[in-house]
Amino acid sequence: MMLLDPVILLSIFAGVSAGLFVGAMPGLTATMALAVLLPFTFTLPPLHGLVALGAVYMGAIYGGSFAAILVNTPGTPSSIATAFEGYPMAKQGRAIEALNIATIASAIGGIAGSLFLLLLSPPLAKLSLRFGPAEYFWVAILGLTLIASLSEGSSIKGMLGGALGMIIGTIGVAPIGGETRFTFGMPVLQGGVAMIVALIGLFVLPELYTMAATGKTALKAIEVDSKARSSFWQVTKTVFSMPGNLIRSCIIGEIVAIIPGAGGNVANLVAYNEAKRASKHPEKFGTGLPEGLVATESSNNVTVAGSMVPLLTLGIPGAPPDAVILGVMMLHGLRPGIELFTTSGHLTYAFILSMGLAAIAMVPVGLLGSRLIYKVIFKTPVYFLVPTIAMATILGTYAVRNSHTDVIIMLILGTLGFLFKQLGIAPAPIVLGLILGSIAEMGYVQTILGGQASQYPVLKLFENGLSHILIGMILFSALWPYFSALKRRLKLKGGSS
Amino acid sequence: MNREINTEIVSGVIGLILTAVFFFGLEDVFWMSLVFPKTIVFLMGIIACVLVIKGAVKPSRHRIFHEGSNVRWIVTAILFFSWVLIMPVFGFFVSTVVFMTIIVGYLAQARTQLTIGKFMTWTPIVIGEVTLFYLIFTKVLYVPLPTGMFF
């Protein structure tokens, strides 16, 4: 009943709208949106503050899909894979359909995440506790097996991109040891390359250079046929016509979300890869398939509530925005743990349910917002669009660490990314390497350090049961393309004979 | 630049150059800080070699830089870099208004005849746009944008 308070409902709608705006701007992250809103929540009652922050978080992760679909630029790292299908759809004149699919899938993901949090917090928290450094290392390696899927064309070029991403990720101060690496005597590089800076440069600039070269945007006007397909009911039907994909993506999102540090950045890529692998026509992925879009958008919004599992039960923020929410909880005297679900149960459960409501609120807000943003982008002449996106990109990059050097790094990486793209090295594997490289390094070095007492410290990586499961998954993931190719060949042989 | 090249060999060579750059960039640090980047540098070298070999054994040629005008993207890139490099001198607002107007004019000339009248229309739009973003970032999001000699 507390949630029916008009102020709370208003907070949800305002929070989702603000989050959507921030998420749609490349470079502005959910963490930043929450940090900006934080001072305003100090004077609010605990529930109102938490509800507003939860709604902003939900809206920001969803808002990332707008830029990914309309300008091939993931607004947040959680929507990297959204661009793989959403942008080709927009190029085919199906932008509204793609935006509506993202809206419905995100809402379903958000609701599923809240349900997971509501019903499965204790067992999921126990599972998250079993993840040690060795498991983190294997999770990162598992993520790297996605490179084959994310490479456009040659997977060897994808691997080169992945390795380059991992090296870029090691520039600066080492996470363990604290020494600087690859700074080439330049102190400005000691801070390293922020993932979001590389993400913006590698995805946005090649698109801007292409627009400048061709003198036109890749977006096409909405086709008459597409108008029918993009209607709310038709899109809802499309999304619900793939229940297996939805359920699988939500489960992937939840599992990834409970691993602190992974979050939506990894979940959307894993879900996309699994959707492709399970599809009857994987070769069509990358050409504008709703299946891929549903997988990424449902999985990344599951992580919003999903990452609250370790936060609310163990006090471990699953993702950076959760740390802000933890701060607000502590400020109001709410300590994570069993008490949160007993003594302060009324607040906690209302907060969890409010995230479900925020997911529902995304539908009207998103449907209106998507049309507006589409019209603005479509009707703006390319000679205005290029400098405007460039300005938003520069501002977003600068705002990450208030660093002018970051903007220069973004321009250099973006220009290199454009040249690499010409050679067939896609930006996605580079960003994937950058995201997962640091997780792999932390896990690897911590495990080896922990095993110093034994003769072969490296064996520590293979000790745990969970590690064995992850290694099995890695082998399965890495060998699957060969199995399926073999299967196809045998099928063809059978057919011809 | 609008020509066909063996992208495998070119990618492999670039990979080898990057491997050399990062290999010699490895400073003398403790093993904990070194073990991971060193492994990846070696891995990158191997992948680059594989690409070069693949390109030599099974050559396949692809067209690069074939979309639109190469001059236009190069000039745009130069303008982007100049804009960002000048920002600490003139400040975000002034440099952005100046460079956005230049870029709008430069890209528009491919489609339309440039006239003073058109610039008179575009410039207020650019100023309005920059002001909006400037106010959002400085007054709402509290991001201290580069000020330079102006604001």
Tab-separated table of C-alpha atoms in Angstrom, chain A residues 170 173-179 181 441-442 444-450 452, chain B residues 29-39:
chain	number	residue	atom	x	y	z
A	170	THR	CA	46.380	-3.072	-18.112
A	173	VAL	CA	48.539	1.233	-12.018
A	174	ALA	CA	48.377	-2.540	-11.468
A	175	PRO	CA	45.374	-3.603	-9.361
A	176	ILE	CA	47.639	-5.841	-7.269
A	177	GLY	CA	51.173	-4.660	-6.690
A	178	GLY	CA	50.389	-1.014	-7.404
A	179	GLU	CA	53.142	-0.492	-9.969
A	181	ARG	CA	52.591	-0.450	-16.581
A	441	GLU	CA	43.968	-10.358	-13.955
A	442	MET	CA	42.616	-9.756	-10.452
A	444	TYR	CA	44.557	-14.832	-11.561
A	445	VAL	CA	47.039	-12.874	-9.452
A	446	GLN	CA	44.973	-13.207	-6.265
A	447	THR	CA	44.709	-16.979	-6.777
A	448	ILE	CA	48.440	-17.339	-7.380
A	449	LEU	CA	49.166	-15.220	-4.317
A	450	GLY	CA	46.827	-17.365	-2.253
A	452	GLN	CA	52.160	-19.329	-2.620
B	29	VAL	CA	58.195	-4.341	-12.244
B	30	PHE	CA	57.399	-7.032	-9.667
B	31	TRP	CA	56.006	-10.301	-11.060
B	32	MET	CA	52.512	-9.665	-9.680
B	33	SER	CA	52.146	-6.603	-11.892
B	34	LEU	CA	53.887	-8.205	-14.842
B	35	VAL	CA	52.583	-11.732	-15.213
B	36	PHE	CA	49.227	-10.920	-16.806
B	37	PRO	CA	50.222	-8.172	-19.289
B	38	LYS	CA	53.274	-10.186	-20.343
B	39	THR	CA	51.098	-13.222	-21.105
